[in-house]
């Protein structure tokens, strides 16, 4: 790098390797905070760590952004003009249940932490927060999103009718196996 420029990288950053193959894509983070200076500074610091960061200044903007593109993790301020963080969290979970939300607040309390947990936030952190703690929490939340997606997918598969489960899907046709077994039994008997 030139002139002392330094680019911090990590294992979660998407890079093009020498052989042309790519590694994991960067985590998509939506940063929601009404304090513009704090939001921009945090977005820059997360960007230096290899995250793809979108930033908005209100809960309403966050909901519009999530409807356009679902992030891996939302870092959400609790106290904002207009919609409060808890309202935004409730609506985010209604829209996209698997999205993981980290509540980051300068006004923490036991009551708000309890309410945030009840609304299924991944974590509740207070400002100021150490960057390493936030990055560790983001990575854990990103992993939890993958587990949540798998749980939601499993629930959709389990909710199929008996006929749909017996017939199967592309590449997995238990219905065809049963039909073959029935045909074999008919020939043998």
Coordinates of N, CA, C and O in Angstrom, one line a residue, residues 10-156:
X10 N -10.1 -9.3 7.3 CA -10.4 -10.3 8.3 C -11.0 -11.5 7.5 O -11.2 -11.4 6.3
X11 N -11.2 -12.6 8.2 CA -11.6 -13.8 7.5 C -13.0 -13.7 6.9 O -13.4 -14.5 6.0
X12 N -13.8 -12.7 7.3 CA -15.2 -12.6 6.8 C -15.2 -11.7 5.6 O -16.3 -11.5 5.0
X13 N -14.1 -11.1 5.2 CA -14.1 -10.2 4.1 C -14.0 -11.0 2.8 O -13.3 -11.9 2.6
X14 N -14.8 -10.5 1.8 CA -14.8 -11.1 0.5 C -13.6 -10.6 -0.3 O -13.3 -9.4 -0.3
X15 N -12.8 -11.6 -0.8 CA -11.6 -11.2 -1.5 C -11.5 -12.1 -2.7 O -12.0 -13.2 -2.7
X16 N -10.9 -11.6 -3.8 CA -10.6 -12.5 -4.9 C -9.2 -13.0 -4.7 O -8.2 -12.3 -4.6
X17 N -9.1 -14.4 -4.7 CA -7.8 -15.0 -4.5 C -7.1 -15.0 -5.8 O -7.6 -14.8 -6.9
X18 N -5.8 -15.4 -5.7 CA -4.9 -15.4 -6.9 C -5.4 -16.4 -7.9 O -5.2 -16.2 -9.1
X19 N -6.1 -17.5 -7.5 CA -6.5 -18.5 -8.5 C -7.9 -18.1 -9.1 O -8.5 -18.9 -9.8
X20 N -8.4 -16.9 -8.7 CA -9.7 -16.5 -9.3 C -10.9 -16.8 -8.5 O -12.0 -16.3 -8.8
X21 N -10.8 -17.7 -7.6 CA -12.0 -18.1 -6.8 C -12.2 -17.0 -5.7 O -11.3 -16.4 -5.3
X22 N -13.5 -16.9 -5.3 CA -13.8 -15.9 -4.2 C -14.0 -16.6 -2.9 O -14.3 -17.8 -2.8
X23 N -13.7 -15.9 -1.8 CA -14.0 -16.4 -0.5 C -15.4 -15.8 -0.1 O -16.1 -15.2 -0.9
X24 N -15.8 -16.0 1.2 CA -17.1 -15.6 1.7 C -17.3 -14.1 1.3 O -16.4 -13.3 1.4
X25 N -18.6 -13.8 1.1 CA -18.9 -12.4 0.8 C -18.9 -11.6 2.1 O -19.1 -12.2 3.2
X26 N -18.7 -10.3 2.1 CA -18.8 -9.6 3.3 C -20.2 -9.5 3.9 O -21.1 -9.6 3.2
X27 N -20.3 -9.5 5.2 CA -21.6 -9.4 5.9 C -22.2 -8.1 5.5 O -21.5 -7.0 5.5
X28 N -23.5 -8.1 5.2 CA -24.2 -6.9 5.0 C -24.8 -6.4 6.3 O -25.6 -7.0 6.9
X29 N -24.4 -5.2 6.7 CA -24.8 -4.6 7.9 C -25.7 -3.3 7.6 O -25.3 -2.5 6.8
X30 N -26.8 -3.2 8.3 CA -27.6 -2.0 8.2 C -27.4 -1.3 9.6 O -27.7 -1.9 10.6
X31 N -26.9 -0.1 9.5 CA -26.6 0.7 10.7 C -27.7 1.8 10.8 O -27.8 2.6 9.9
X32 N -28.4 1.7 11.9 CA -29.6 2.7 12.1 C -29.3 3.5 13.4 O -29.3 3.0 14.5
X33 N -29.0 4.8 13.2 CA -28.8 5.7 14.3 C -29.0 7.1 13.9 O -28.6 7.5 12.8
X34 N -29.7 7.9 14.7 CA -30.0 9.2 14.3 C -28.9 10.2 14.5 O -28.9 11.3 14.0
X35 N -27.9 9.8 15.3 CA -26.7 10.6 15.5 C -25.7 10.5 14.3 O -25.0 9.5 14.2
X36 N -25.8 11.4 13.3 CA -25.1 11.3 12.1 C -23.6 11.1 12.2 O -23.0 10.2 11.6
X37 N -23.0 11.9 13.1 CA -21.5 11.7 13.2 C -21.1 10.4 13.7 O -20.2 9.7 13.2
X38 N -21.8 9.9 14.7 CA -21.5 8.6 15.3 C -21.8 7.5 14.2 O -21.0 6.6 14.0
X39 N -22.9 7.6 13.5 CA -23.3 6.6 12.5 C -22.2 6.5 11.4 O -21.8 5.5 11.0
X40 N -21.8 7.7 10.9 CA -20.8 7.7 9.8 C -19.5 7.2 10.2 O -18.8 6.4 9.5
X41 N -19.1 7.5 11.5 CA -17.8 7.0 12.0 C -17.8 5.5 12.2 O -16.9 4.8 11.8
X42 N -18.9 5.0 12.7 CA -19.0 3.6 12.9 C -19.1 2.8 11.6 O -18.5 1.8 11.4
X43 N -19.8 3.4 10.6 CA -19.9 2.8 9.3 C -18.5 2.7 8.7 O -18.2 1.7 8.0
X44 N -17.7 3.8 8.8 CA -16.4 3.8 8.2 C -15.5 2.7 8.9 O -14.8 2.0 8.2
X45 N -15.6 2.6 10.2 CA -14.8 1.6 10.9 C -15.2 0.2 10.6 O -14.3 -0.7 10.4
X46 N -16.5 0.0 10.4 CA -16.9 -1.4 10.0 C -16.5 -1.7 8.6 O -16.2 -2.8 8.3
X47 N -16.6 -0.7 7.8 CA -16.2 -0.8 6.4 C -14.7 -1.2 6.3 O -14.3 -2.0 5.4
X48 N -13.9 -0.6 7.1 CA -12.5 -0.9 7.1 C -12.2 -2.4 7.5 O -11.2 -3.0 7.2
X49 N -13.2 -3.0 8.2 CA -13.1 -4.4 8.7 C -13.6 -5.3 7.6 O -13.7 -6.5 7.8
X50 N -14.1 -4.8 6.5 CA -14.5 -5.6 5.4 C -16.1 -5.8 5.3 O -16.5 -6.6 4.5
X51 N -16.8 -5.1 6.1 CA -18.3 -5.2 6.1 C -18.8 -4.3 5.0 O -18.3 -3.2 4.7
X52 N -19.9 -4.7 4.4 CA -20.7 -3.9 3.5 C -21.7 -3.2 4.3 O -22.7 -3.8 4.8
X53 N -21.6 -1.9 4.5 CA -22.4 -1.2 5.5 C -23.3 -0.2 4.7 O -22.9 0.6 3.9
X54 N -24.6 -0.3 5.0 CA -25.6 0.7 4.6 C -26.0 1.4 5.9 O -26.0 0.8 7.0
X55 N -26.3 2.7 5.8 CA -26.6 3.5 7.0 C -27.8 4.4 6.8 O -27.9 4.9 5.7
X56 N -28.7 4.4 7.8 CA -29.8 5.3 7.7 C -30.0 5.9 9.1 O -29.5 5.5 10.1
X57 N -30.8 7.1 9.1 CA -30.9 7.9 10.3 C -32.2 7.7 11.0 O -32.4 8.4 12.0
X58 N -33.1 6.8 10.6 CA -34.4 6.7 11.3 C -34.9 5.3 11.2 O -34.5 4.5 10.2
X59 N -35.8 5.0 12.0 CA -36.5 3.7 11.9 C -37.3 3.5 10.7 O -37.3 2.4 10.1
X60 N -38.0 4.5 10.2 CA -38.7 4.5 9.0 C -37.9 4.2 7.8 O -38.2 3.3 7.0
X61 N -36.7 4.9 7.7 CA -35.7 4.6 6.7 C -35.2 3.2 6.7 O -35.0 2.5 5.7
X62 N -35.0 2.7 7.9 CA -34.5 1.3 8.1 C -35.5 0.3 7.5 O -35.1 -0.6 6.8
X63 N -36.8 0.5 7.8 CA -37.8 -0.4 7.3 C -37.9 -0.4 5.7 O -38.0 -1.4 5.1
X64 N -37.8 0.8 5.2 CA -37.7 0.9 3.7 C -36.5 0.2 3.1 O -36.6 -0.5 2.1
X65 N -35.4 0.4 3.8 CA -34.1 -0.2 3.3 C -34.2 -1.8 3.4 O -33.8 -2.5 2.4
X66 N -34.8 -2.3 4.4 CA -34.9 -3.7 4.6 C -35.9 -4.3 3.6 O -35.7 -5.4 3.1
X67 N -36.9 -3.6 3.2 CA -37.8 -4.0 2.2 C -37.1 -4.1 0.8 O -37.5 -4.9 0.0
X68 N -36.1 -3.3 0.6 CA -35.4 -3.3 -0.7 C -34.3 -4.4 -0.7 O -34.1 -5.1 -1.7
X69 N -33.6 -4.5 0.4 CA -32.5 -5.5 0.5 C -32.3 -5.9 1.9 O -32.1 -5.1 2.8
X70 N -32.4 -7.2 2.2 CA -32.3 -7.7 3.6 C -30.9 -7.8 4.0 O -30.1 -8.5 3.3
X71 N -30.5 -7.2 5.1 CA -29.1 -7.3 5.5 C -28.9 -8.6 6.3 O -29.9 -9.3 6.7
X72 N -27.7 -8.9 6.6 CA -27.4 -10.0 7.5 C -27.7 -9.6 9.0 O -28.2 -10.4 9.8
X73 N -27.2 -8.4 9.3 CA -27.3 -7.9 10.7 C -27.8 -6.5 10.7 O -27.3 -5.7 9.8
X74 N -28.6 -6.1 11.6 CA -29.0 -4.7 11.8 C -28.4 -4.2 13.2 O -28.7 -4.9 14.2
X75 N -27.7 -3.1 13.1 CA -27.2 -2.5 14.4 C -28.1 -1.3 14.6 O -28.1 -0.4 13.8
X76 N -29.0 -1.3 15.6 CA -30.1 -0.4 15.8 C -30.0 0.4 17.1 O -29.8 -0.2 18.2
X77 N -30.1 1.7 16.9 CA -30.1 2.6 18.1 C -31.5 2.4 18.8 O -32.5 2.2 18.1
X78 N -31.6 2.6 20.1 CA -32.8 2.4 20.8 C -33.6 3.7 20.8 O -34.8 3.7 20.6
X79 N -33.0 4.8 21.1 CA -33.7 6.1 21.1 C -33.5 6.9 19.9 O -32.4 7.4 19.7
X80 N -34.6 7.1 19.1 CA -34.5 7.9 17.9 C -35.8 8.7 17.8 O -36.8 8.3 18.3
X81 N -35.7 9.9 17.1 CA -37.0 10.6 16.8 C -37.9 9.7 15.9 O -37.4 8.9 15.2
X82 N -39.2 9.9 16.1 CA -40.1 9.0 15.3 C -40.2 7.7 15.9 O -40.5 7.5 17.1
X83 N -39.9 6.6 15.2 CA -40.0 5.3 15.7 C -38.9 5.0 16.6 O -37.7 5.2 16.3
X84 N -39.2 4.5 17.8 CA -38.2 4.0 18.8 C -37.6 2.7 18.3 O -38.2 2.0 17.5
X85 N -36.4 2.3 18.8 CA -35.8 1.1 18.4 C -36.6 -0.1 18.6 O -36.6 -1.0 17.8
X86 N -37.4 -0.2 19.8 CA -38.2 -1.4 20.0 C -39.3 -1.6 19.0 O -39.6 -2.7 18.5
X87 N -39.9 -0.4 18.5 CA -40.9 -0.5 17.5 C -40.3 -1.0 16.2 O -40.9 -1.8 15.5
X88 N -39.1 -0.5 15.8 CA -38.4 -0.9 14.6 C -38.1 -2.4 14.7 O -38.3 -3.1 13.7
X89 N -37.6 -2.8 15.8 CA -37.2 -4.2 16.0 C -38.5 -5.1 15.8 O -38.4 -6.1 15.1
X90 N -39.6 -4.7 16.4 CA -40.8 -5.5 16.3 C -41.2 -5.6 14.8 O -41.5 -6.7 14.3
X91 N -41.1 -4.5 14.1 CA -41.5 -4.5 12.7 C -40.5 -5.3 11.8 O -40.9 -6.0 10.9
X92 N -39.2 -5.2 12.1 CA -38.2 -5.9 11.4 C -38.4 -7.4 11.5 O -38.4 -8.2 10.5
X93 N -38.7 -7.9 12.7 CA -38.9 -9.3 13.0 C -40.2 -9.8 12.3 O -40.3 -11.0 11.9
X94 N -41.2 -8.9 12.2 CA -42.4 -9.3 11.5 C -42.2 -9.4 10.0 O -42.6 -10.4 9.3
X95 N -41.4 -8.5 9.4 CA -41.0 -8.5 8.0 C -40.1 -9.7 7.6 O -40.3 -10.4 6.6
X96 N -39.0 -9.8 8.4 CA -37.9 -10.7 8.1 C -37.5 -11.4 9.4 O -36.5 -11.0 10.0
X97 N -38.1 -12.5 9.8 CA -37.9 -13.1 11.1 C -36.4 -13.5 11.3 O -35.9 -13.5 12.4
X98 N -35.7 -13.9 10.2 CA -34.4 -14.4 10.4 C -33.3 -13.3 10.6 O -32.2 -13.6 10.9
X99 N -33.7 -12.0 10.3 CA -32.7 -11.0 10.4 C -32.3 -10.8 11.9 O -33.1 -10.9 12.8
X100 N -31.0 -10.6 12.1 CA -30.5 -10.5 13.5 C -30.3 -9.0 13.8 O -29.7 -8.3 13.0
X101 N -30.8 -8.6 15.0 CA -30.7 -7.2 15.4 C -29.9 -7.1 16.6 O -30.1 -7.8 17.6
X102 N -28.9 -6.2 16.6 CA -28.1 -5.8 17.7 C -28.6 -4.4 18.2 O -28.5 -3.5 17.4
X103 N -29.1 -4.3 19.3 CA -29.6 -3.0 19.9 C -28.3 -2.4 20.5 O -27.7 -3.0 21.4
X104 N -28.0 -1.2 20.0 CA -26.9 -0.4 20.5 C -27.4 0.9 21.1 O -27.9 1.7 20.3
X105 N -27.3 1.1 22.4 CA -27.9 2.2 23.0 C -27.0 3.0 24.0 O -26.2 2.3 24.7
X106 N -27.2 4.2 24.1 CA -26.6 5.0 25.1 C -27.5 5.2 26.3 O -27.1 5.8 27.3
X107 N -28.7 4.6 26.3 CA -29.7 4.7 27.3 C -30.1 3.4 27.8 O -31.3 3.0 27.7
X108 N -29.2 2.6 28.2 CA -29.5 1.2 28.6 C -30.2 1.1 30.0 O -29.9 1.9 30.9
X109 N -31.1 0.1 30.1 CA -31.7 -0.2 31.4 C -32.1 -1.6 31.4 O -32.2 -2.3 30.4
X110 N -32.3 -2.2 32.6 CA -32.7 -3.6 32.7 C -34.1 -3.8 32.0 O -34.2 -4.7 31.3
X111 N -35.0 -2.8 32.2 CA -36.3 -2.9 31.6 C -36.2 -3.0 30.0 O -36.8 -3.8 29.4
X112 N -35.4 -2.0 29.5 CA -35.3 -2.0 28.0 C -34.6 -3.2 27.5 O -34.9 -3.8 26.4
X113 N -33.6 -3.7 28.2 CA -32.9 -4.9 27.8 C -33.8 -6.1 27.8 O -33.8 -7.0 26.9
X114 N -34.7 -6.2 28.8 CA -35.6 -7.3 28.9 C -36.6 -7.2 27.8 O -36.9 -8.3 27.1
X115 N -37.1 -6.0 27.5 CA -38.1 -5.9 26.4 C -37.4 -6.2 25.1 O -38.0 -6.9 24.2
X116 N -36.2 -5.8 24.9 CA -35.5 -6.1 23.6 C -35.3 -7.6 23.5 O -35.5 -8.1 22.4
X117 N -34.9 -8.3 24.5 CA -34.8 -9.7 24.5 C -36.1 -10.4 24.2 O -36.2 -11.4 23.4
X118 N -37.2 -9.9 24.8 CA -38.5 -10.5 24.5 C -38.9 -10.3 23.0 O -39.6 -11.2 22.5
X119 N -38.4 -9.2 22.4 CA -38.7 -9.0 21.0 C -37.8 -9.7 20.1 O -37.8 -9.5 18.9
X120 N -36.9 -10.5 20.6 CA -36.0 -11.4 19.9 C -34.8 -10.7 19.2 O -34.4 -11.0 18.1
X121 N -34.3 -9.7 19.9 CA -33.0 -9.0 19.5 C -31.9 -10.0 19.7 O -32.0 -10.8 20.7
X122 N -30.9 -10.0 18.9 CA -29.8 -10.9 19.1 C -28.9 -10.5 20.3 O -28.5 -11.3 21.1
X123 N -28.7 -9.2 20.4 CA -27.9 -8.7 21.5 C -28.3 -7.3 21.9 O -28.9 -6.6 21.1
X124 N -27.9 -6.9 23.1 CA -28.2 -5.6 23.6 C -26.8 -5.0 24.1 O -26.3 -5.5 25.1
X125 N -26.3 -4.0 23.5 CA -25.0 -3.4 23.8 C -25.2 -2.0 24.2 O -26.1 -1.3 23.6
X126 N -24.4 -1.5 25.1 CA -24.4 -0.1 25.4 C -23.3 0.7 24.8 O -22.2 0.2 24.7
X127 N -23.6 2.0 24.5 CA -22.6 2.9 24.0 C -21.8 3.5 25.2 O -22.5 3.8 26.2
X128 N -20.6 3.8 25.2 CA -19.7 3.4 24.1 C -19.4 1.9 24.2 O -19.3 1.3 25.2
X129 N -19.2 1.3 23.0 CA -19.0 -0.1 22.9 C -17.6 -0.3 22.2 O -17.3 0.3 21.3
X130 N -16.8 -1.2 22.8 CA -15.5 -1.5 22.2 C -15.7 -2.1 20.8 O -16.6 -3.0 20.6
X131 N -14.9 -1.7 19.8 CA -15.1 -2.2 18.4 C -15.0 -3.7 18.4 O -15.7 -4.3 17.6
X132 N -14.0 -4.3 19.1 CA -13.8 -5.7 19.0 C -15.1 -6.5 19.5 O -15.5 -7.5 19.0
X133 N -15.7 -5.9 20.6 CA -16.9 -6.5 21.1 C -18.0 -6.5 20.1 O -18.8 -7.4 19.9
X134 N -18.2 -5.3 19.4 CA -19.2 -5.2 18.4 C -18.9 -6.1 17.2 O -19.9 -6.8 16.7
X135 N -17.7 -6.2 16.7 CA -17.4 -7.1 15.6 C -17.6 -8.6 16.0 O -18.2 -9.3 15.2
X136 N -17.2 -9.0 17.2 CA -17.5 -10.3 17.6 C -19.0 -10.6 17.7 O -19.5 -11.7 17.3
X137 N -19.8 -9.6 18.2 CA -21.2 -9.8 18.2 C -21.8 -9.8 16.8 O -22.7 -10.7 16.6
X138 N -21.4 -9.0 15.9 CA -21.8 -9.1 14.5 C -21.6 -10.4 13.9 O -22.5 -11.0 13.3
X139 N -20.4 -10.9 14.1 CA -20.1 -12.3 13.5 C -20.9 -13.4 14.1 O -21.4 -14.2 13.4
X140 N -21.2 -13.3 15.4 CA -22.0 -14.3 16.0 C -23.5 -14.2 15.5 O -24.1 -15.2 15.3
X141 N -23.9 -12.9 15.4 CA -25.3 -12.7 14.9 C -25.4 -13.2 13.4 O -26.4 -13.7 13.0
X142 N -24.4 -13.0 12.6 CA -24.4 -13.4 11.2 C -24.5 -14.9 11.2 O -25.3 -15.5 10.4
X143 N -23.8 -15.6 12.1 CA -23.9 -17.1 12.1 C -25.3 -17.5 12.6 O -25.9 -18.4 12.0
X144 N -25.9 -16.8 13.5 CA -27.2 -17.1 14.0 C -28.2 -16.9 12.9 O -29.2 -17.6 12.8
X145 N -28.0 -15.9 12.0 CA -28.9 -15.7 10.9 C -29.0 -17.0 10.0 O -30.0 -17.4 9.5
X146 N -27.8 -17.6 9.8 CA -27.8 -18.9 9.0 C -28.6 -20.0 9.7 O -29.3 -20.7 9.0
X147 N -28.4 -20.1 11.0 CA -29.2 -21.1 11.7 C -30.7 -20.7 11.7 O -31.5 -21.6 11.5
X148 N -31.1 -19.5 11.8 CA -32.5 -19.0 11.7 C -33.0 -19.4 10.3 O -34.2 -19.8 10.2
X149 N -32.3 -19.1 9.2 CA -32.7 -19.4 7.9 C -33.0 -20.9 7.8 O -34.0 -21.4 7.2
X150 N -32.1 -21.8 8.3 CA -32.3 -23.2 8.3 C -33.5 -23.6 9.1 O -34.3 -24.5 8.6
X151 N -33.7 -23.0 10.2 CA -35.0 -23.3 11.0 C -36.2 -23.0 10.2 O -37.2 -23.7 10.2
X152 N -36.2 -21.8 9.6 CA -37.4 -21.4 8.8 C -37.6 -22.3 7.6 O -38.7 -22.6 7.2
X153 N -36.5 -22.7 7.0 CA -36.6 -23.6 5.8 C -37.2 -24.9 6.3 O -38.0 -25.5 5.6
X154 N -36.7 -25.4 7.4 CA -37.1 -26.7 7.9 C -38.6 -26.6 8.3 O -39.4 -27.5 8.0
X155 N -39.1 -25.5 8.8 CA -40.5 -25.4 9.1 C -41.3 -25.4 7.9 O -42.4 -26.0 7.9
X156 N -40.8 -24.8 6.8 CA -41.6 -24.8 5.5 C -41.7 -26.2 5.0 O -42.7 -26.7 4.5

